[in-house]
Amino acid sequence: MANPPHGGVLKDLIARDAPRRKELAVEAEKLPAIVLNERQLCDLELILNGGFSPLEGFMNQKDYDGVVDNNRLADGNLFSIPICLDLDKATIDESGIKPGARVTLRDFRDDRNLAIITVDDVYQPDKHKEAKEVFGADDEAHPAVKYLHHTAGEYYVGGKVDAIDRLMHYDYVALRYSPAELRLHFDKLGWSRVVAFQTRNPMHRAHRELTVRAARARQANVLIHPVVGLTKPGDIDHFTRVRVYQALLPRYPNGMAVLGLLPLAMRMGGPREAIWHAIIRKNHGATHFIVGRDHAGPGKNSQGQDFYGPYDAQDAVEKYRDELGIEVVPFQQMTYLPDTDEYKPKDELEKGIRTSDISGTELRSRLRTGREIPEWFSYPEVVRVLRESHPPRNKQGFTVFLTGYQNSGKDAIARALNVTLNQQGGRSVSLLLGETVRSELSSELGFSKDDRNKNIMRIGFVASELTRAGAAVIAAPIAPFESSRRYARETVEKFGSFYLVHVSTPLEYCEKTDRRGIYAKARRGEIKGFTGVDDPYEAPTKADLVVNLEQSNVRTAVHQIVLLLEAEGLLDQL
Ligand SMILES: Nc1ncnc2c1ncn2[C@@H]1O[C@H](COP(=O)(O)OS(=O)(=O)O)[C@@H](OP(=O)(O)O)[C@H]1O
């Protein structure tokens, strides 16, 4: 038998309301609706499936105050993180939200009605107090505090919900167990002792050793229960991570571990979060829960110090040990001993013993550069998955963005660079000349400032998508305005490197060597608002490279660009 849920009853609202589902769906169509954002959806999913038992909805003020002040719901149950439906004043007024009202809760991704909330109260939280009490500091370096002040609405709406439907997922559906499904699964496997492992990172040998040790110590089986909702900004995406966990699973002794995905929106709340995580795992039927070093830590505060001590989370769960109802298994960091080729917790090491470690930062750097990741650290099949998602520099996409006057030579450089990179091979190369973009993508645009900016933003978007897909992109519009060049850089840099090359050939020279007579036409007034003639060109102040074809030539310019790319490792032949 799995562990009893928190508060005694699993609040599986989907199962509870299934007989009324049709009625509720009809009613939902007639009610005002609120469209939930990503975090609210994560919270709702765990309210609906009982992961947050004993909650049956979003917290009203009494529950909220109790949780903020002393980790307790109004009925006395332990609960450490506020689960609130935050809304702004305009939405509250437009939807007629007041005590007693029923309001539909809708999924922003597909417009499906998921639940109806019966409003209990609408209240304005003291966010500074919430930040201090729940997250330990009113410091916006903490992601949850930043969210609280900048994203969350100014009011909270409390009330129980009726469940209409579960959220629709299209990825790893078979691994998304609700608490009831997981309990049934444990029952089927005959597991009565299950130690759950929370993670938002890829797992390597140390994690496998840690979970197996915990299982051995408690004579239990293992639930690998990674978070696939919202984690810390900058974390490795859950698609990659789940493939990593799947690759790792066969490394456990036969049938010893199960992988289940948890659609949780983490808050990175350290000690409070550890209590919450334990409660959630208890609801999913686990009997034991591993709390390691710096559990759910958000990193450094604005003073450069850690928000929480490394073992604060362990102390917090220890404090509530008797009423938690799930046994917490505390663990020190695991470290590798090269002399005996084994992993041990740091607190079990004999004095003077040699150890090896690879930090997360070091791992990311090795992935980026393609350097070796040793087998003592991770399994080859795990590394393979990580490498697929983190290609080395010579497989990553990038954009070279040339800007300059018409006939400055930017097109000639772009074409020559295109040929050079194609000769090198290893990537597909996309050439976005100004004239091509103008005819294929921006044919309805003219040459007003607005239209030119729109044109460059489109180039930025296309370049970023191609960069994301691993291509080398060469763009060569005039791009006379700093603001849209900056936009293009920011858009591309989400996925790869961006190099701004200013082709600074002076206007007089561009005009003098213009065989097509375009400047002459502009001077005669046959082309209006021509860049350099009667329209401005803002020269870049921060170009990565400046080339002037009055003083140099195309071959030299291409060579300079190749040297720039080479210095960044983008052209390495591995
Ligand atoms: N008013 C005006 N100002 C500047 N350029 C003009 C203008 N009207 C037309 N053209 C021709 O359009 C081509 C440059 O377009 P771009 O997309 O590179 O310009 S921008 O970056 O959107 O400012 C470039 O074409 P090509 O010479 O074939 O490259 C210009 O000659």
Short mmCIF file of N, CA, C and O in Angstrom, two decimals, residues 443-517:
data_model
loop_
_atom_site.label_atom_id
_atom_site.label_comp_id
_atom_site.label_asym_id
_atom_site.label_seq_id
_atom_site.Cartn_x
_atom_site.Cartn_y
_atom_site.Cartn_z
N SER A 443 8.08 42.54 -49.64
CA SER A 443 7.76 43.22 -50.91
C SER A 443 6.76 44.36 -50.73
O SER A 443 6.72 45.28 -51.54
N GLU A 444 5.98 44.31 -49.66
CA GLU A 444 4.98 45.38 -49.49
C GLU A 444 5.56 46.59 -48.75
O GLU A 444 4.90 47.62 -48.62
N LEU A 445 6.82 46.46 -48.26
CA LEU A 445 7.39 47.56 -47.47
C LEU A 445 8.11 48.58 -48.34
O LEU A 445 8.69 48.24 -49.38
N GLY A 446 8.09 49.83 -47.90
CA GLY A 446 8.81 50.90 -48.58
C GLY A 446 10.09 51.22 -47.81
O GLY A 446 10.68 50.35 -47.16
N PHE A 447 10.50 52.50 -47.81
CA PHE A 447 11.77 52.88 -47.20
C PHE A 447 11.61 53.96 -46.12
O PHE A 447 12.55 54.69 -45.84
N SER A 448 10.40 54.03 -45.52
CA SER A 448 10.24 54.91 -44.37
C SER A 448 11.02 54.30 -43.22
O SER A 448 11.39 53.11 -43.26
N LYS A 449 11.26 55.06 -42.15
CA LYS A 449 12.00 54.52 -41.00
C LYS A 449 11.30 53.28 -40.44
O LYS A 449 11.93 52.26 -40.17
N ASP A 450 9.99 53.39 -40.33
CA ASP A 450 9.20 52.28 -39.79
C ASP A 450 9.34 51.03 -40.65
O ASP A 450 9.54 49.92 -40.14
N ASP A 451 9.22 51.23 -41.96
CA ASP A 451 9.29 50.07 -42.86
C ASP A 451 10.69 49.45 -42.85
O ASP A 451 10.84 48.22 -42.88
N ARG A 452 11.70 50.30 -42.82
CA ARG A 452 13.07 49.76 -42.80
C ARG A 452 13.28 48.95 -41.51
O ARG A 452 13.87 47.87 -41.54
N ASN A 453 12.79 49.49 -40.39
CA ASN A 453 12.94 48.76 -39.12
C ASN A 453 12.20 47.43 -39.16
O ASN A 453 12.69 46.40 -38.69
N LYS A 454 11.01 47.46 -39.74
CA LYS A 454 10.22 46.22 -39.86
C LYS A 454 11.00 45.19 -40.69
O LYS A 454 11.06 44.01 -40.35
N ASN A 455 11.59 45.67 -41.77
CA ASN A 455 12.36 44.80 -42.65
C ASN A 455 13.51 44.14 -41.89
O ASN A 455 13.73 42.93 -41.98
N ILE A 456 14.21 44.92 -41.07
CA ILE A 456 15.36 44.37 -40.33
C ILE A 456 14.87 43.42 -39.23
O ILE A 456 15.52 42.41 -38.93
N MET A 457 13.73 43.75 -38.64
CA MET A 457 13.20 42.84 -37.61
C MET A 457 12.85 41.49 -38.23
O MET A 457 13.06 40.44 -37.63
N ARG A 458 12.32 41.50 -39.44
CA ARG A 458 12.02 40.23 -40.12
C ARG A 458 13.31 39.45 -40.39
O ARG A 458 13.36 38.25 -40.19
N ILE A 459 14.33 40.19 -40.84
CA ILE A 459 15.62 39.51 -41.08
C ILE A 459 16.13 38.92 -39.76
O ILE A 459 16.59 37.78 -39.72
N GLY A 460 15.99 39.68 -38.68
CA GLY A 460 16.42 39.19 -37.36
C GLY A 460 15.69 37.92 -36.98
O GLY A 460 16.30 36.95 -36.49
N PHE A 461 14.39 37.90 -37.22
CA PHE A 461 13.59 36.73 -36.86
C PHE A 461 14.03 35.50 -37.67
O PHE A 461 14.28 34.43 -37.12
N VAL A 462 14.14 35.69 -38.99
CA VAL A 462 14.53 34.55 -39.85
C VAL A 462 15.94 34.08 -39.48
O VAL A 462 16.19 32.88 -39.35
N ALA A 463 16.84 35.05 -39.27
CA ALA A 463 18.22 34.68 -38.91
C ALA A 463 18.24 33.91 -37.59
O ALA A 463 18.99 32.94 -37.44
N SER A 464 17.41 34.32 -36.65
CA SER A 464 17.42 33.64 -35.35
C SER A 464 16.91 32.21 -35.48
O SER A 464 17.47 31.28 -34.89
N GLU A 465 15.88 32.01 -36.29
CA GLU A 465 15.35 30.64 -36.46
C GLU A 465 16.37 29.75 -37.16
O GLU A 465 16.53 28.59 -36.81
N LEU A 466 17.04 30.31 -38.18
CA LEU A 466 18.06 29.53 -38.88
C LEU A 466 19.25 29.24 -37.96
O LEU A 466 19.80 28.14 -37.97
N THR A 467 19.62 30.25 -37.17
CA THR A 467 20.73 30.07 -36.22
C THR A 467 20.37 28.97 -35.23
O THR A 467 21.19 28.10 -34.90
N ARG A 468 19.14 29.00 -34.75
CA ARG A 468 18.67 27.97 -33.81
C ARG A 468 18.82 26.57 -34.43
O ARG A 468 19.18 25.61 -33.78
N ALA A 469 18.55 26.50 -35.74
CA ALA A 469 18.62 25.20 -36.41
C ALA A 469 20.05 24.81 -36.80
O ALA A 469 20.27 23.78 -37.42
N GLY A 470 21.03 25.66 -36.44
CA GLY A 470 22.42 25.27 -36.65
C GLY A 470 23.04 25.79 -37.93
O GLY A 470 24.15 25.37 -38.30
N ALA A 471 22.35 26.70 -38.63
CA ALA A 471 22.89 27.21 -39.89
C ALA A 471 23.86 28.36 -39.67
O ALA A 471 23.87 28.99 -38.61
N ALA A 472 24.67 28.63 -40.71
CA ALA A 472 25.46 29.87 -40.76
C ALA A 472 24.61 30.84 -41.59
O ALA A 472 24.23 30.52 -42.71
N VAL A 473 24.32 32.00 -41.02
CA VAL A 473 23.46 32.97 -41.71
C VAL A 473 24.30 34.19 -42.05
O VAL A 473 25.04 34.71 -41.20
N ILE A 474 24.19 34.62 -43.29
CA ILE A 474 24.87 35.85 -43.70
C ILE A 474 23.78 36.81 -44.16
O ILE A 474 23.06 36.51 -45.12
N ALA A 475 23.63 37.92 -43.45
CA ALA A 475 22.61 38.91 -43.82
C ALA A 475 23.33 40.18 -44.24
O ALA A 475 24.35 40.55 -43.66
N ALA A 476 22.79 40.85 -45.30
CA ALA A 476 23.50 42.05 -45.78
C ALA A 476 22.54 43.16 -46.22
O ALA A 476 22.59 43.59 -47.36
N PRO A 477 21.67 43.62 -45.32
CA PRO A 477 20.84 44.76 -45.67
C PRO A 477 21.59 46.07 -45.38
O PRO A 477 22.64 46.03 -44.74
N ILE A 478 21.04 47.19 -45.81
CA ILE A 478 21.66 48.47 -45.43
C ILE A 478 21.56 48.62 -43.91
O ILE A 478 22.51 48.96 -43.24
N ALA A 479 20.38 48.34 -43.37
CA ALA A 479 20.12 48.43 -41.92
C ALA A 479 20.67 49.72 -41.32
O ALA A 479 21.63 49.70 -40.54
N PRO A 480 20.08 50.85 -41.68
CA PRO A 480 20.67 52.14 -41.29
C PRO A 480 20.42 52.52 -39.82
O PRO A 480 21.07 53.45 -39.34
N PHE A 481 19.53 51.83 -39.13
CA PHE A 481 19.18 52.29 -37.78
C PHE A 481 19.68 51.35 -36.68
O PHE A 481 19.50 50.13 -36.74
N GLU A 482 20.26 51.97 -35.65
CA GLU A 482 20.86 51.24 -34.53
C GLU A 482 19.82 50.37 -33.81
O GLU A 482 20.10 49.23 -33.45
N SER A 483 18.61 50.93 -33.61
CA SER A 483 17.63 50.20 -32.79
C SER A 483 17.27 48.85 -33.42
O SER A 483 17.20 47.84 -32.71
N SER A 484 17.06 48.81 -34.73
CA SER A 484 16.66 47.52 -35.32
C SER A 484 17.86 46.57 -35.43
O SER A 484 17.69 45.36 -35.34
N ARG A 485 19.08 47.12 -35.58
CA ARG A 485 20.25 46.24 -35.58
C ARG A 485 20.40 45.59 -34.20
O ARG A 485 20.71 44.42 -34.07
N ARG A 486 20.13 46.40 -33.14
CA ARG A 486 20.20 45.85 -31.78
C ARG A 486 19.15 44.76 -31.60
O ARG A 486 19.40 43.70 -31.03
N TYR A 487 17.95 45.01 -32.12
CA TYR A 487 16.88 44.02 -32.01
C TYR A 487 17.32 42.70 -32.69
O TYR A 487 17.13 41.61 -32.14
N ALA A 488 17.90 42.85 -33.88
CA ALA A 488 18.33 41.63 -34.61
C ALA A 488 19.36 40.87 -33.77
O ALA A 488 19.28 39.65 -33.62
N ARG A 489 20.29 41.61 -33.17
CA ARG A 489 21.31 40.95 -32.33
C ARG A 489 20.66 40.20 -31.16
O ARG A 489 20.92 39.01 -30.95
N GLU A 490 19.77 40.91 -30.47
CA GLU A 490 19.15 40.28 -29.30
C GLU A 490 18.34 39.04 -29.69
O GLU A 490 18.32 38.05 -28.98
N THR A 491 17.67 39.11 -30.82
CA THR A 491 16.83 37.98 -31.25
C THR A 491 17.71 36.77 -31.60
O THR A 491 17.41 35.64 -31.21
N VAL A 492 18.79 37.03 -32.32
CA VAL A 492 19.66 35.92 -32.73
C VAL A 492 20.40 35.35 -31.52
O VAL A 492 20.55 34.13 -31.39
N GLU A 493 20.83 36.22 -30.61
CA GLU A 493 21.68 35.75 -29.50
C GLU A 493 20.96 34.82 -28.53
O GLU A 493 21.59 34.19 -27.69
N LYS A 494 19.64 34.72 -28.67
CA LYS A 494 18.93 33.72 -27.85
C LYS A 494 19.37 32.31 -28.26
O LYS A 494 19.25 31.36 -27.50
N PHE A 495 19.84 32.17 -29.50
CA PHE A 495 20.13 30.83 -30.02
C PHE A 495 21.56 30.62 -30.49
O PHE A 495 21.95 29.49 -30.78
N GLY A 496 22.31 31.69 -30.63
CA GLY A 496 23.67 31.51 -31.13
C GLY A 496 24.39 32.85 -31.23
O GLY A 496 23.86 33.88 -30.81
N SER A 497 25.58 32.82 -31.82
CA SER A 497 26.39 34.04 -31.87
C SER A 497 25.92 34.96 -32.99
O SER A 497 25.43 34.50 -34.02
N PHE A 498 26.14 36.24 -32.77
CA PHE A 498 25.77 37.28 -33.74
C PHE A 498 26.98 38.20 -33.90
O PHE A 498 27.54 38.67 -32.92
N TYR A 499 27.39 38.43 -35.13
CA TYR A 499 28.53 39.32 -35.38
C TYR A 499 28.08 40.44 -36.30
O TYR A 499 27.58 40.18 -37.40
N LEU A 500 28.25 41.66 -35.83
CA LEU A 500 27.90 42.82 -36.64
C LEU A 500 29.15 43.30 -37.37
O LEU A 500 30.15 43.65 -36.74
N VAL A 501 29.10 43.28 -38.68
CA VAL A 501 30.24 43.75 -39.48
C VAL A 501 29.82 45.05 -40.16
O VAL A 501 28.87 45.07 -40.95
N HIS A 502 30.51 46.12 -39.81
CA HIS A 502 30.21 47.41 -40.44
C HIS A 502 31.08 47.58 -41.68
O HIS A 502 32.30 47.66 -41.58
N VAL A 503 30.44 47.58 -42.83
CA VAL A 503 31.18 47.82 -44.07
C VAL A 503 31.19 49.34 -44.24
O VAL A 503 30.22 49.94 -44.69
N SER A 504 32.31 49.94 -43.82
CA SER A 504 32.32 51.39 -43.60
C SER A 504 32.84 52.18 -44.81
O SER A 504 33.26 53.32 -44.66
N THR A 505 32.82 51.54 -45.95
CA THR A 505 33.24 52.22 -47.18
C THR A 505 32.55 53.59 -47.25
O THR A 505 31.32 53.65 -47.15
N PRO A 506 33.33 54.69 -47.43
CA PRO A 506 32.70 56.01 -47.38
C PRO A 506 31.69 56.23 -48.50
O PRO A 506 31.82 55.67 -49.58
N LEU A 507 30.71 57.04 -48.19
CA LEU A 507 29.60 57.29 -49.12
C LEU A 507 30.12 57.76 -50.49
O LEU A 507 29.67 57.28 -51.54
N GLU A 508 31.09 58.68 -50.47
CA GLU A 508 31.59 59.24 -51.75
C GLU A 508 32.13 58.11 -52.63
O GLU A 508 31.92 58.10 -53.85
N TYR A 509 32.82 57.18 -51.99
CA TYR A 509 33.41 56.08 -52.75
C TYR A 509 32.31 55.16 -53.30
O TYR A 509 32.37 54.71 -54.44
N CYS A 510 31.28 54.89 -52.44
CA CYS A 510 30.15 54.04 -52.86
C CYS A 510 29.50 54.67 -54.10
O CYS A 510 29.14 53.99 -55.06
N GLU A 511 29.40 56.00 -54.04
CA GLU A 511 28.69 56.72 -55.10
C GLU A 511 29.55 56.73 -56.38
O GLU A 511 29.06 56.49 -57.48
N LYS A 512 30.84 57.00 -56.19
CA LYS A 512 31.76 57.11 -57.32
C LYS A 512 31.86 55.80 -58.10
O LYS A 512 32.00 55.80 -59.32
N THR A 513 31.77 54.68 -57.36
CA THR A 513 31.97 53.37 -58.02
C THR A 513 30.64 52.69 -58.38
O THR A 513 30.62 51.51 -58.69
N ASP A 514 29.57 53.44 -58.30
CA ASP A 514 28.24 52.86 -58.53
C ASP A 514 27.97 52.70 -60.03
O ASP A 514 27.54 53.63 -60.70
N ARG A 515 28.20 51.50 -60.56
CA ARG A 515 28.05 51.28 -62.01
C ARG A 515 26.59 51.22 -62.42
O ARG A 515 26.26 51.40 -63.58
N ARG A 516 25.71 50.96 -61.42
CA ARG A 516 24.29 50.81 -61.78
C ARG A 516 23.57 52.16 -61.82
O ARG A 516 22.40 52.22 -62.17
N GLY A 517 24.25 53.20 -61.42
CA GLY A 517 23.66 54.54 -61.52
C GLY A 517 22.52 54.81 -60.54
O GLY A 517 21.69 55.69 -60.76
#
